[in-house]
């Protein structure tokens, strides 16, 4: 069994660490930002393949993760719930390219009572993950398996020879997200800024998703709050919430779900999705790279983690 250093404490790093530890490896996570400080903590987080390629691998990883999240939803402590929701369109559209990743998908039409102006869509059950709760659960699970999480701001990936050699082989798993620009010298990883508004829970149990003029609007209910989004701003680095954007998100979300009118705003969040033309999940010598998960890091997390374990060997 290997001694493995995982760089990154977002959903990719923690899930990989848990899977590696479950496979019997000795795993330590190091990260500049601790789990609740990461982009992963900002995610809405609805299971949905979005801003992530290539389609064939993404569909496989998403399907694997869907099954694992469905199992985790049996335990309320994980923060994972399976909720039915609907994605709607203003034009007729074919089935989604990731169709085979979900067990069932029901087409909806205007006769199903779609919001005004929408003519097509689909409804399915998806995992919805309360990220702060879930990230804490992953850290706890890793701890049960003997793994650790330590804050460390790296200037480069640790070389295996620097890791110390107590036992077995040494490997590095690079789950640095946007940090791979520096750590893997990869300028193809770019930020896609996402802003959300968190409002009080008003008794909503279904999620909604729509795309208008290229902008995603989503309403994702958690147990105690509702996450409203969103934006997709390519190449934007600011992590400061913009008040005009927040007003626009509230207006769009309320148009989608009128019951949100007047819901108390609890907070504003911004995250920088680590996007890449194609996700990098491969082994290069003693380093396994797993980054560039774009807008689907949660959605793909278990499938990617399983492949990391295979690549570690
Ligand atoms: C508004 C918003 C909504 C989203 N909604 C969803 C959703 O509904 N569903 C979904 O699946 N996804 C969603 N996403 C996308 C998801 O959040 C990302 O795909 C995911 O967080 C990427 O995870 P990661 O672990 O790769 O990166 P991150 O969470 O960014 O973690 C990277 C880690 O690497 C560490 N690191 C970086 N550089 C260094 C360094 N130099 N030294 C040490 N450590 C370093 C960081 O500190 C951090 O710990 C959303 C994102 C946003 C912003």
XYZ file of C-alpha atoms and ligand atoms in Angstrom:
366
model
C 0.000 0.000 0.000
C 1.202 3.495 -0.824
C 1.697 6.559 1.255
C -0.247 9.224 -0.617
C -0.252 12.999 -0.271
C -3.422 14.567 -1.658
C -3.073 18.248 -2.537
C -6.408 20.049 -2.163
C -9.207 19.862 0.393
C -12.150 20.568 -1.903
C -14.606 17.890 -2.903
C -12.153 16.311 -5.373
C -9.315 16.028 -2.859
C -11.413 14.856 0.085
C -13.371 12.273 -1.908
C -10.174 10.931 -3.459
C -8.597 10.804 -0.012
C -11.550 8.879 1.440
C -11.552 6.380 -1.419
C -7.762 5.903 -1.201
C -7.952 5.368 2.561
C -10.832 2.906 2.088
C -8.559 1.027 -0.329
C -5.980 0.754 2.457
C -3.530 3.536 1.546
C -2.043 5.905 4.106
C -3.436 9.310 3.109
C -2.669 12.863 4.197
C -4.358 15.899 2.651
C -2.559 19.244 2.455
C -4.284 22.397 1.263
C -4.001 26.163 1.300
C -7.744 26.476 1.942
C -9.481 24.144 4.374
C -12.710 22.453 3.191
C -15.206 25.144 4.200
C -13.024 27.830 2.553
C -12.912 26.166 -0.882
C -14.918 26.648 -4.074
C -16.532 23.334 -3.193
C -18.121 24.923 -0.125
C -19.876 27.470 -2.387
C -21.424 24.880 -4.727
C -25.222 24.832 -4.835
C -24.816 21.665 -4.987
C -27.119 19.838 -7.327
C -26.002 16.687 -9.126
C -25.831 17.967 -12.704
C -23.127 17.568 -15.393
C -22.307 21.183 -16.285
C -19.228 22.951 -17.672
C -17.287 19.687 -17.688
C -15.863 17.638 -20.558
C -15.321 15.192 -22.225
C -18.903 13.999 -22.396
C -18.209 10.246 -22.418
C -15.956 10.237 -19.338
C -18.140 12.801 -17.571
C -21.232 10.630 -18.100
C -19.425 7.626 -16.607
C -18.126 9.574 -13.588
C -21.508 11.251 -13.058
C -23.355 7.913 -13.122
C -20.954 6.408 -10.581
C -21.328 9.426 -8.305
C -25.124 9.392 -8.640
C -25.210 5.838 -7.294
C -22.894 6.653 -4.385
C -24.851 9.790 -3.431
C -28.096 7.781 -3.549
C -26.547 5.423 -0.972
C -25.271 8.300 1.181
C -28.724 9.916 1.208
C -29.862 7.123 3.562
C -27.759 8.798 6.290
C -28.969 12.349 7.172
C -25.556 13.112 8.713
C -24.024 13.252 5.218
C -26.127 16.254 4.152
C -27.118 14.395 0.965
C -30.784 14.209 -0.098
C -32.451 12.822 -3.205
C -34.890 15.446 -4.516
C -37.081 15.573 -7.586
C -36.716 18.657 -9.741
C -37.277 20.056 -13.198
C -35.115 21.635 -15.877
C -37.029 23.754 -18.384
C -36.375 25.287 -21.800
C -37.933 27.967 -24.009
C -37.463 25.768 -27.096
C -38.021 22.099 -27.738
C -34.909 20.090 -27.022
C -33.669 16.508 -27.236
C -32.668 14.362 -24.281
C -29.536 15.527 -22.430
C -26.196 14.045 -23.502
C -25.760 12.656 -19.976
C -29.171 10.889 -20.107
C -27.743 7.452 -19.291
C -26.226 8.706 -16.018
C -29.661 8.947 -14.366
C -31.952 5.966 -13.771
C -35.075 7.735 -15.034
C -35.954 11.025 -16.704
C -39.533 12.153 -17.390
C -40.206 14.612 -20.203
C -42.431 17.554 -19.213
C -44.593 19.752 -21.461
C -46.593 22.977 -20.996
C -49.575 20.831 -19.952
C -47.570 19.935 -16.822
C -47.940 23.579 -15.752
C -44.500 24.915 -16.708
C -43.695 28.550 -15.844
C -44.821 31.016 -18.517
C -42.706 31.013 -21.698
C -41.214 27.555 -21.211
C -42.276 24.819 -23.626
C -40.106 21.786 -22.904
C -38.088 20.127 -20.183
C -37.469 17.098 -18.061
C -37.920 16.068 -14.498
C -35.787 13.629 -12.533
C -34.605 12.765 -9.057
C -31.127 14.099 -8.303
C -28.779 14.212 -5.338
C -28.759 17.612 -3.617
C -25.833 18.094 -1.285
C -25.583 20.561 1.594
C -21.884 21.253 1.068
C -20.767 22.593 4.461
C -22.389 19.570 6.142
C -21.088 17.175 3.507
C -17.494 18.481 3.537
C -17.440 18.092 7.329
C -18.733 14.533 6.880
C -15.977 13.733 4.364
C -13.318 15.075 6.765
C -14.800 12.962 9.548
C -14.876 9.863 7.354
C -11.244 10.424 6.381
C -10.308 10.802 10.044
C -12.038 7.505 10.905
C -9.847 5.865 8.271
C -6.665 7.374 9.756
C -6.194 10.210 7.260
C -5.383 13.830 8.092
C -6.054 17.318 6.698
C -3.392 20.010 7.179
C -3.210 23.609 6.011
C -0.190 24.129 3.750
C 0.281 26.685 0.989
C 2.481 25.034 -1.620
C 4.615 26.786 -4.239
C 4.795 23.592 -6.295
C 3.715 19.963 -6.071
C 5.760 18.063 -3.488
C 8.181 15.688 -5.160
C 7.860 12.082 -3.945
C 11.424 12.185 -2.567
C 10.441 15.067 -0.253
C 7.593 13.126 1.283
C 9.648 10.973 3.628
C 9.802 7.245 3.231
C 8.267 5.483 6.184
C 6.683 2.680 4.224
C 5.688 1.737 0.738
C 5.601 3.898 -2.336
C 5.010 7.622 -2.283
C 2.568 9.305 -4.574
C 1.003 12.723 -4.955
C -2.610 13.263 -6.003
C -3.101 16.743 -7.409
C -6.640 17.985 -6.683
C -5.694 21.667 -6.559
C -8.569 22.961 -8.698
C -7.697 26.410 -9.992
C -4.404 26.077 -8.090
C -3.245 23.678 -10.818
C -2.431 26.757 -12.884
C 0.561 27.157 -10.572
C 1.142 23.677 -9.180
C 0.890 21.822 -12.508
C 1.986 24.834 -14.590
C -1.285 24.482 -16.496
C -2.657 27.774 -17.861
C -5.593 25.980 -19.509
C -7.366 25.921 -16.118
C -9.398 29.129 -15.897
C -11.950 30.546 -13.464
C -15.638 30.616 -14.266
C -17.092 32.862 -11.591
C -20.364 31.824 -9.970
C -22.415 33.934 -7.583
C -25.307 32.679 -5.449
C -27.810 34.119 -2.993
C -28.837 32.055 0.034
C -32.385 32.620 1.313
C -34.471 31.157 4.111
C -36.252 27.863 3.557
C -39.935 28.515 2.741
C -41.051 24.895 2.544
C -39.619 24.191 -0.916
C -38.779 20.546 -1.614
C -38.145 20.536 -5.386
C -35.230 22.026 -7.339
C -35.601 24.094 -10.542
C -33.163 24.833 -13.339
C -33.498 27.034 -16.431
C -31.107 28.648 -18.884
C -32.050 31.992 -20.431
C -29.765 33.967 -22.748
C -26.934 31.633 -21.775
C -27.377 32.393 -18.055
C -28.252 29.559 -15.667
C -31.003 30.181 -13.135
C -31.368 27.608 -10.394
C -33.268 27.128 -7.160
C -31.802 24.419 -4.957
C -33.514 23.689 -1.635
C -31.547 22.422 1.351
C -32.978 21.340 4.679
C -32.674 24.783 6.307
C -32.070 27.214 3.404
C -32.397 27.611 -0.364
C -29.524 28.390 -2.752
C -30.408 30.660 -5.689
C -28.171 31.138 -8.690
C -26.454 31.882 -10.726
C -23.825 33.296 -13.005
C -21.289 31.857 -15.423
C -18.557 34.493 -15.876
C -15.586 33.140 -17.791
C -12.182 34.543 -16.858
C -13.509 36.575 -13.897
C -11.381 36.389 -10.734
C -13.336 38.547 -8.238
C -14.685 36.679 -5.227
C -16.612 39.702 -3.991
C -20.408 39.381 -4.339
C -21.867 42.001 -6.673
C -25.132 43.604 -5.373
C -26.604 44.140 -8.874
C -25.927 40.522 -9.745
C -27.586 39.440 -6.488
C -30.722 41.457 -7.330
C -30.778 39.928 -10.799
C -30.454 36.395 -9.372
C -33.312 37.042 -6.931
C -35.519 38.389 -9.742
C -34.796 35.433 -12.036
C -35.275 32.866 -9.282
C -38.552 34.453 -8.186
C -39.817 34.434 -11.781
C -39.088 30.704 -11.821
C -40.543 29.978 -8.360
C -42.943 32.810 -7.385
C -43.240 31.483 -3.805
C -39.714 32.864 -3.238
C -41.035 36.452 -3.288
C -40.165 38.089 0.014
C -37.978 35.228 1.273
C -35.389 36.553 3.719
C -31.864 36.763 2.291
C -29.373 34.954 4.543
C -26.153 35.517 2.598
C -24.215 35.950 -0.629
C -21.420 33.693 -1.927
C -19.025 33.651 -4.851
C -16.844 30.802 -6.080
C -14.432 30.357 -8.967
C -15.154 27.117 -10.817
C -11.922 25.470 -12.016
C -12.734 25.030 -15.703
C -10.580 23.364 -18.333
C -11.265 22.413 -21.952
C -11.085 18.814 -20.740
C -10.832 17.466 -17.186
C -7.341 16.252 -16.393
C -7.504 12.862 -14.713
C -4.359 10.912 -15.493
C -1.148 9.614 -13.964
C 2.149 11.277 -14.828
C 4.952 9.385 -13.083
C 4.407 9.589 -9.333
C 1.664 12.213 -9.648
C -2.019 11.560 -10.337
C -3.704 14.722 -11.601
C -7.417 15.231 -10.940
C -8.482 18.799 -11.660
C -10.433 21.013 -14.023
C -13.817 19.715 -12.833
C -15.524 22.978 -13.862
C -19.140 23.287 -12.783
C -19.543 19.640 -11.843
C -16.944 18.834 -9.213
C -19.520 17.517 -6.778
C -21.442 15.673 -9.507
C -18.320 13.835 -10.646
C -16.551 13.428 -7.315
C -17.059 9.714 -6.576
C -16.517 8.593 -10.148
C -13.289 10.585 -10.367
C -12.142 9.348 -6.953
C -12.604 5.735 -8.034
C -10.445 6.385 -11.077
C -7.805 8.063 -8.897
C -7.646 4.872 -6.804
C -7.197 2.800 -9.958
C -4.415 5.097 -11.183
C -2.637 4.987 -7.798
C -2.751 1.198 -8.168
C -21.694 29.187 -7.493
C -21.260 27.779 -7.759
C -22.224 26.778 -7.833
C -21.825 25.463 -8.109
N -22.781 24.499 -8.135
C -22.422 23.217 -8.386
C -23.402 22.199 -8.406
O -24.594 22.461 -8.214
N -22.992 20.916 -8.651
C -21.676 20.600 -8.872
O -21.356 19.430 -9.087
N -20.719 21.564 -8.847
C -21.069 22.859 -8.637
N -20.115 23.842 -8.644
C -18.744 23.504 -9.059
C -17.927 22.932 -7.930
O -17.969 23.812 -6.841
C -16.487 22.715 -8.402
O -16.468 21.916 -9.568
C -15.706 21.997 -7.316
O -15.767 22.742 -6.129
C -14.254 21.762 -7.704
O -13.686 21.063 -6.637
P -12.125 20.885 -6.474
O -11.923 20.042 -5.278
O -11.553 20.448 -7.777
O -11.569 22.365 -6.251
P -11.664 23.343 -4.985
O -12.907 23.156 -4.212
O -11.400 24.696 -5.533
O -10.455 22.895 -4.068
C -9.127 23.110 -4.469
C -8.209 22.857 -3.295
O -6.846 22.972 -3.737
C -6.161 23.796 -2.820
N -5.021 24.474 -3.411
C -4.994 25.252 -4.518
N -3.772 25.774 -4.684
C -3.000 25.323 -3.670
C -1.642 25.525 -3.283
N -0.820 26.317 -3.981
N -1.192 24.896 -2.171
C -2.008 24.100 -1.450
N -3.305 23.904 -1.758
C -3.791 24.491 -2.863
C -7.217 24.770 -2.365
O -6.788 25.450 -1.198
C -8.384 23.843 -2.154
O -8.270 23.211 -0.905
C -20.463 25.161 -8.326
C -19.506 26.166 -8.235
C -19.896 27.459 -7.957
C -18.848 28.518 -7.834
